[in-house]
Coordinates of C-alpha atoms in Angstrom, one line a residue:
X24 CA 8.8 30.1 -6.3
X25 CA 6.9 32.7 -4.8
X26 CA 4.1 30.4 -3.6
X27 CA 6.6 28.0 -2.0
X28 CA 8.1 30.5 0.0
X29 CA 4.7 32.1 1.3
X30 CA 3.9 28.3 2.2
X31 CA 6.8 28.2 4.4
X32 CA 5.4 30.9 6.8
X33 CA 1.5 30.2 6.0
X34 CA 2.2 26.1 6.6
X35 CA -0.9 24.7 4.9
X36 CA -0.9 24.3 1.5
X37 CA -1.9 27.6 0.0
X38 CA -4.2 27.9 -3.2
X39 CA -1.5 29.8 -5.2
X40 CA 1.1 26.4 -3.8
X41 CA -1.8 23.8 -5.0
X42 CA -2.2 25.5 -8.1
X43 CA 1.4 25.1 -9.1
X44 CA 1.9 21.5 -8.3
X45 CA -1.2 20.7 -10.1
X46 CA 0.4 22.5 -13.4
X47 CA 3.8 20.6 -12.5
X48 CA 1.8 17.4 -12.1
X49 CA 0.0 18.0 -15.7
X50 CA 3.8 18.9 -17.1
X51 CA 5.0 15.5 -16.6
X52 CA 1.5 13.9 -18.0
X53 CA -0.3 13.0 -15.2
X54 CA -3.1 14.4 -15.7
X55 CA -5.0 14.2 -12.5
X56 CA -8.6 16.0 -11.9
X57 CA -11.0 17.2 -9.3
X58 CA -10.7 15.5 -5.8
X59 CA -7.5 13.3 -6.5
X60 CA -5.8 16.5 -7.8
X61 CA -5.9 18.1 -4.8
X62 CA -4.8 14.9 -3.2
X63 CA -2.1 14.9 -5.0
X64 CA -1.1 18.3 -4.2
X65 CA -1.7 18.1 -0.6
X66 CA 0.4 14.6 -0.6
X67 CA 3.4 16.4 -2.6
X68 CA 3.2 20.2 -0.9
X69 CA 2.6 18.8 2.6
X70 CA 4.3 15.7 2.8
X71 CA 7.2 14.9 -0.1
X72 CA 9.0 18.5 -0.7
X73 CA 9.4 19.5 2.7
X74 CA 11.2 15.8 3.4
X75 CA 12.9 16.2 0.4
X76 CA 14.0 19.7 1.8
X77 CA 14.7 18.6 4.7
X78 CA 17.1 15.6 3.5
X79 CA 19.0 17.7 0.6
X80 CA 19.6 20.9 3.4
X81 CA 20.9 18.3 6.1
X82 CA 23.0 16.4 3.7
X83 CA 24.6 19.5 2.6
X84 CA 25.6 21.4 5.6
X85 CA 26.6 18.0 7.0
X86 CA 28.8 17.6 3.9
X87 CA 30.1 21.2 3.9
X88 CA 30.6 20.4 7.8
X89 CA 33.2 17.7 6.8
X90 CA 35.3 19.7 4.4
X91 CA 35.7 22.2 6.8
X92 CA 37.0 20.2 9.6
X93 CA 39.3 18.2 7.5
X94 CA 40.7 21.3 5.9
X95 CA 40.8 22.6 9.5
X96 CA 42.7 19.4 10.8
X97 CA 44.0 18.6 7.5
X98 CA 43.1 15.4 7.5
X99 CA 40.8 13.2 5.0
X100 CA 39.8 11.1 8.2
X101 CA 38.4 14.1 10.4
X102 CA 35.0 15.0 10.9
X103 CA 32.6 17.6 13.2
X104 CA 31.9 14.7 15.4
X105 CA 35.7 15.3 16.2
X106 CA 35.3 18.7 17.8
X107 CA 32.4 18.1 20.0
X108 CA 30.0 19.8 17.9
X109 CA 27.5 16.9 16.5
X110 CA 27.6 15.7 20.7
X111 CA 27.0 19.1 22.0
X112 CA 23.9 19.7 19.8
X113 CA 23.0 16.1 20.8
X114 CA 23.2 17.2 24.0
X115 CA 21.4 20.4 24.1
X116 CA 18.3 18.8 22.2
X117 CA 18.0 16.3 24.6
X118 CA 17.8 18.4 27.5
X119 CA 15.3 20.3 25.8
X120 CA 13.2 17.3 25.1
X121 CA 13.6 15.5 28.3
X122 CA 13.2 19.0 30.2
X123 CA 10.0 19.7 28.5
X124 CA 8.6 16.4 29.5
X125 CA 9.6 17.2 32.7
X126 CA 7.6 20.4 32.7
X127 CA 4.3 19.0 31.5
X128 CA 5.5 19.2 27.4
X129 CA 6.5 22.0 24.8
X130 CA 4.0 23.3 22.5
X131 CA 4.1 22.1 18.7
X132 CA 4.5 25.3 17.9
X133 CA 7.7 26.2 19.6
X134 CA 9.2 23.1 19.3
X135 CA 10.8 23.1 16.5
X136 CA 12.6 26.8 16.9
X137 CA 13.3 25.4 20.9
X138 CA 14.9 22.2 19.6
X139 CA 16.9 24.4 17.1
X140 CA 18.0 27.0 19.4
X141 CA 18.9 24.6 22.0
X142 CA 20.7 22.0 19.7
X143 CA 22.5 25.1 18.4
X144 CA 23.6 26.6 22.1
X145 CA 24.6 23.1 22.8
X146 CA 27.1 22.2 19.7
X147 CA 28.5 25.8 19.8
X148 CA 28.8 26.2 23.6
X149 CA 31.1 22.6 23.3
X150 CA 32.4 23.5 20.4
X151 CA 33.9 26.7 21.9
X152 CA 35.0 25.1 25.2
X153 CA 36.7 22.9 22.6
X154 CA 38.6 25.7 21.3
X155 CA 39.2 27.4 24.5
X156 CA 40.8 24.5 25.6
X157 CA 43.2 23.8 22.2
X158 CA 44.3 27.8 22.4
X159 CA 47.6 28.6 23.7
X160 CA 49.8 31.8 24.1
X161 CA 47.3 33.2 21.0
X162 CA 47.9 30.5 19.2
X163 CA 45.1 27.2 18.3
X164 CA 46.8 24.0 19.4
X165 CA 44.5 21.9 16.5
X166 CA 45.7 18.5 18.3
X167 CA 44.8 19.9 21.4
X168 CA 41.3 20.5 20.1
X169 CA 41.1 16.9 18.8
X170 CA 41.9 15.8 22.2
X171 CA 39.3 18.0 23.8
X172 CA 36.8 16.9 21.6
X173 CA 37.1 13.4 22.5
X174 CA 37.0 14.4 26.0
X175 CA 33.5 16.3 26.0
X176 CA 31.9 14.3 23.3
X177 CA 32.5 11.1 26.1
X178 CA 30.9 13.2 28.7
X179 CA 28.1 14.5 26.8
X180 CA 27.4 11.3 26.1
X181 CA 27.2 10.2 29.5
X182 CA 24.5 13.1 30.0
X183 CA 22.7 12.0 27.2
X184 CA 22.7 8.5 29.2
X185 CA 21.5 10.4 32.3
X186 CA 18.9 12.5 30.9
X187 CA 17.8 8.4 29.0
X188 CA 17.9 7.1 32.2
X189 CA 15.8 10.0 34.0
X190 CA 13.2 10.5 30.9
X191 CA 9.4 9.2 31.2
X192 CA 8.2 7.1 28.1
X193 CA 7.3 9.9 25.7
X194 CA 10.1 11.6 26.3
X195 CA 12.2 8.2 26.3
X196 CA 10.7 7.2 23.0
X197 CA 11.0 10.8 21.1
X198 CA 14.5 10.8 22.8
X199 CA 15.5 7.3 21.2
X200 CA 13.6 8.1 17.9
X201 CA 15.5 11.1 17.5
X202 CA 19.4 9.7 18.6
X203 CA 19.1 7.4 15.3
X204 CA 17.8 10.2 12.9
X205 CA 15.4 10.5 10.6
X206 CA 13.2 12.5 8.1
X207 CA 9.9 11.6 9.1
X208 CA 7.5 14.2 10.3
X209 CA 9.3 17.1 8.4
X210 CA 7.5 20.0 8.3
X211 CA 8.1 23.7 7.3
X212 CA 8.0 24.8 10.0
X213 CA 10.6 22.6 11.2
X214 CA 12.6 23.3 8.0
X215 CA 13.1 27.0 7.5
X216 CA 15.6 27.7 10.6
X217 CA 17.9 25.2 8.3
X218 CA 17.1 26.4 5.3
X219 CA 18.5 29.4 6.3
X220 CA 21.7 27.5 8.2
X221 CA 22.3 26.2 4.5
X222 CA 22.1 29.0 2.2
X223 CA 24.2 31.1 4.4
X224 CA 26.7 28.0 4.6
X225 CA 26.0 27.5 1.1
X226 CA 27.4 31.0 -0.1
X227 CA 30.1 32.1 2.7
X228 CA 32.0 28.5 2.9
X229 CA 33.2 28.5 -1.0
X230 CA 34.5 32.4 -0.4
X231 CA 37.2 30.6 2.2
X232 CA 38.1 28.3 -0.8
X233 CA 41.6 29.9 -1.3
X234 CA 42.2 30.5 2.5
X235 CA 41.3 27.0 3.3
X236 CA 44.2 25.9 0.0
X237 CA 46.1 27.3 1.9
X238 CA 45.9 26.0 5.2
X239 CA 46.6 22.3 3.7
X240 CA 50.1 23.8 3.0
X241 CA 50.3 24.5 6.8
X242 CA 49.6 27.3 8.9
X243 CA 52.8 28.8 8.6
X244 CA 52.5 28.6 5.3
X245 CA 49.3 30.5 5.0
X246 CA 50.2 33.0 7.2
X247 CA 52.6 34.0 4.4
X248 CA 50.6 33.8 1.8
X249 CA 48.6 36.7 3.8
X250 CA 45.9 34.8 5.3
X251 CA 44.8 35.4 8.4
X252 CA 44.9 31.6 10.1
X253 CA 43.6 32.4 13.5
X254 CA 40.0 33.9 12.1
X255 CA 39.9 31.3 9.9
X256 CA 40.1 29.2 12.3
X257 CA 37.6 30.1 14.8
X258 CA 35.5 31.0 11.6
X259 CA 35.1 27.6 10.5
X260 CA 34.6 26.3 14.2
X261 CA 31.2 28.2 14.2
X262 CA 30.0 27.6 10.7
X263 CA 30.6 24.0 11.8
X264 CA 28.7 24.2 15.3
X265 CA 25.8 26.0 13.3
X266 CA 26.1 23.7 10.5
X267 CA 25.5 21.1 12.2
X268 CA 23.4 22.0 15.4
X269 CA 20.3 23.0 12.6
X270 CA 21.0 19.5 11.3
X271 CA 20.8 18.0 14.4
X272 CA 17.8 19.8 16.0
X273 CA 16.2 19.1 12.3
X274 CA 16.6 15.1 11.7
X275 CA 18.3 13.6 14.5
X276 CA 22.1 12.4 14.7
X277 CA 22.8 11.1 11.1
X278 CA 26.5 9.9 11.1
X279 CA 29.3 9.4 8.3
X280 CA 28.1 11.6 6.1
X281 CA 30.6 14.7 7.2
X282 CA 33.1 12.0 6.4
X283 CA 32.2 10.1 3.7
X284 CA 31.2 12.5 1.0
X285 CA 34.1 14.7 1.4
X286 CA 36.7 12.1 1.5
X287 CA 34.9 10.2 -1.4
X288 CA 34.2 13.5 -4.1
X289 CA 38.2 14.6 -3.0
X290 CA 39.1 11.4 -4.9
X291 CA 37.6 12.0 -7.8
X292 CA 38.2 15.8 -8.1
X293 CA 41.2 16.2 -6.0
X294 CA 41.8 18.5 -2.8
X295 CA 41.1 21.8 -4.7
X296 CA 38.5 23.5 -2.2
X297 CA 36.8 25.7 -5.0
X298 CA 35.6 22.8 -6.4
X299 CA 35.6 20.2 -3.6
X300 CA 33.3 22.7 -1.4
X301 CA 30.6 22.6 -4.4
X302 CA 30.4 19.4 -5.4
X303 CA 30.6 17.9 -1.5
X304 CA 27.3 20.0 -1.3
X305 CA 25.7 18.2 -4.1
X306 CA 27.1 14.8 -3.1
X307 CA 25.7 15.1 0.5
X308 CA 22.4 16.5 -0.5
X309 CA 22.2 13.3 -3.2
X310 CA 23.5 10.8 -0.6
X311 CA 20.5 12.0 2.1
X312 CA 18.4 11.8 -0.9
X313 CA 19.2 8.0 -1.4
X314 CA 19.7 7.2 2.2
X315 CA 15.9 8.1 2.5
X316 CA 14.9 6.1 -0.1
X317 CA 16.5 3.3 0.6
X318 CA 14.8 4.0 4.8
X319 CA 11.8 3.8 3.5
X320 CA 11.8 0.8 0.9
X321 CA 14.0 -1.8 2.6
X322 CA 11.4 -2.8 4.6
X323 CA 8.0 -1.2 3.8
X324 CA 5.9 -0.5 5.1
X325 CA 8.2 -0.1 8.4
X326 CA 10.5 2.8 7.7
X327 CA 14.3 2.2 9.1
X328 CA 15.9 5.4 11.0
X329 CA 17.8 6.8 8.3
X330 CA 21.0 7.3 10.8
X331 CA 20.9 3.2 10.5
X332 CA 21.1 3.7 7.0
X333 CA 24.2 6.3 6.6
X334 CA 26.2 4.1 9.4
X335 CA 25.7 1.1 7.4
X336 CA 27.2 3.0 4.4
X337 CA 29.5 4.8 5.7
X338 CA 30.9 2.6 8.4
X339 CA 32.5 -0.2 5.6
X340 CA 33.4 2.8 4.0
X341 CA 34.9 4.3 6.3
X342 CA 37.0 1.2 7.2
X343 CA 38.3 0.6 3.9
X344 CA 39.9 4.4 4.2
X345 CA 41.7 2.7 7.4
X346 CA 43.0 0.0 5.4
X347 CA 44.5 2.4 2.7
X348 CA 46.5 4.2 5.0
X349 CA 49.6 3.9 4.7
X350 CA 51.5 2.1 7.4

């Protein structure tokens, strides 16, 4: 454990790092020697766990994302795309991308923290107009929010389609790449900054459990029960934005998860947050997991976006939960 956090600040694959994975490699029986075990160490430290990594911490915080805007809207249908937040971090990546084109390119080494930074400015600086614009006379209008959500998350798309239409062909390429998601190229480097996003998610979202019960009664009701609504509120607003603005900056825009795996594990479990905030975590996480695997088999050795991948299974999905609603 020790070794694989050093790696995550050294980068290359440390002795101490290669050592272990060539015991873990000998655990399961493959017992591999000389040359091809450091191979096989390099292919496995450098290559497999950070994309593993990277696709269990995006499908979490995206997961986690989802249960708390649907307990903040109180609806099963609701998702962070609703607010503004997954456009906003759209948006601020892509300036960063197209803008460091523009200024004779970013160095690899700060690209990663600038794409993070600016996809995280970007999803919270929409997601707090959003909120700004939903709050009246102290109070946060939540279908007002809705509504300004669908309002900025139109026109940061049409920035997006200016800063398309205005990017060269690297930038235009990295640009596309990057609107349909995907795990490839993950690197520490690139995967601390969420790493962090999701153990700090990870550990402060299921202490709103109770609070968050609550609000599904209504606000009113909460506010009796001695919760304080209003904090709550613009708590889960940021969690969200820095949810998913690491995500985003991470992998790309990978939809339907925020919505899916929520909806889906409060079926089988039911609406309890104590549990639902847990086991969305491990569902998203295993769904990213899948959705990779399935990017990278369907049609080897081309690797599909994995964004394709989660719309295709979460789209019918997702329309099937239109269908059940009641008329």
């Amino acid at each position: 454990m020790i070794a694989f956090w050093l790696s995550l600040s050294l980068g290359p694959v440390t002795l101490p790092l290669g050592d272990t994975l060539k015991a873990l490699l000998q655990l399961f029986g493959l017992s591999i020697a000389g040359e091809g075990a450091d191979q096989a160490a390099l292919i496995l430290g450098q290559i497999r766990l950070p994309r593993a990594l990277l696709g269990l911490s995006v499908g979490v915080v995206l997961a986690l994302s989802g249960v708390a805007m649907q307990g903040l809207f109180r609806n099963p249908l609701a998702d962070p795309g609703l607010v503004g937040v997954s456009s906003g971090a759209a948006l601020g990546a892509a300036a960063t991308i197209v803008g460091g084109e523009l200024v004779g390119g970013i160095s690899p080494l700060l690209e990663p923290y600038l794409l993070s930074i600016s996809a995280f400015l970007g999803g919270l600086g929409v997601t707090w107009l959003v909120y700004r614009l939903g709050r009246r006379d102290g109070r946060t209008h939540v279908a007002t929010m809705l509504l300004a959500g669908i309002a900025l998350t139109a026109l940061a798309g049409a920035v997006i389609g200016l800063f398309t239409y205005v990017a060269d062909d690297k930038a235009l390429r990295t640009l596309t790449f990057w609107n349909l998601g995907s795990l490839n190229g993950a690197s520490y480097a690139r995967l601390w900054p969420l790493l962090l996003v999701t153990v700090a998610v990870t550990f402060w979202l299921p202490r709103r459990a109770r609070a968050l019960n609550a609000l599904l009664l209504g606000e009113s009701e909460a506010r009796h029960l001695g919760f304080d609504v209003e904090q709550l509120k613009r708590e889960l607003v940021f969690c969200t934005a820095l949810s998913v603005g690491a995500a985003v900056a991470a992998a790309g825009m990978i939809g339907f998860v925020g919505l899916v795996v929520p909806h889906l594990v409060r079926l089988m479990i039911g609406p309890d947050h104590r549990l639902l905030l847990p086991a969305s975590a491990l569902a998203g996480g295993s769904l990213l997991l899948l959705a990779d695997l399935l990017a990278r088999l369907l049609l080897a050795p081309a690797e599909l976006p994995i964004g394709i991948v989660t719309a295709l299974l979460g789209a019918p999905f997702f329309l099937y939960l239109l269908l059940r609603q009641p008329q």
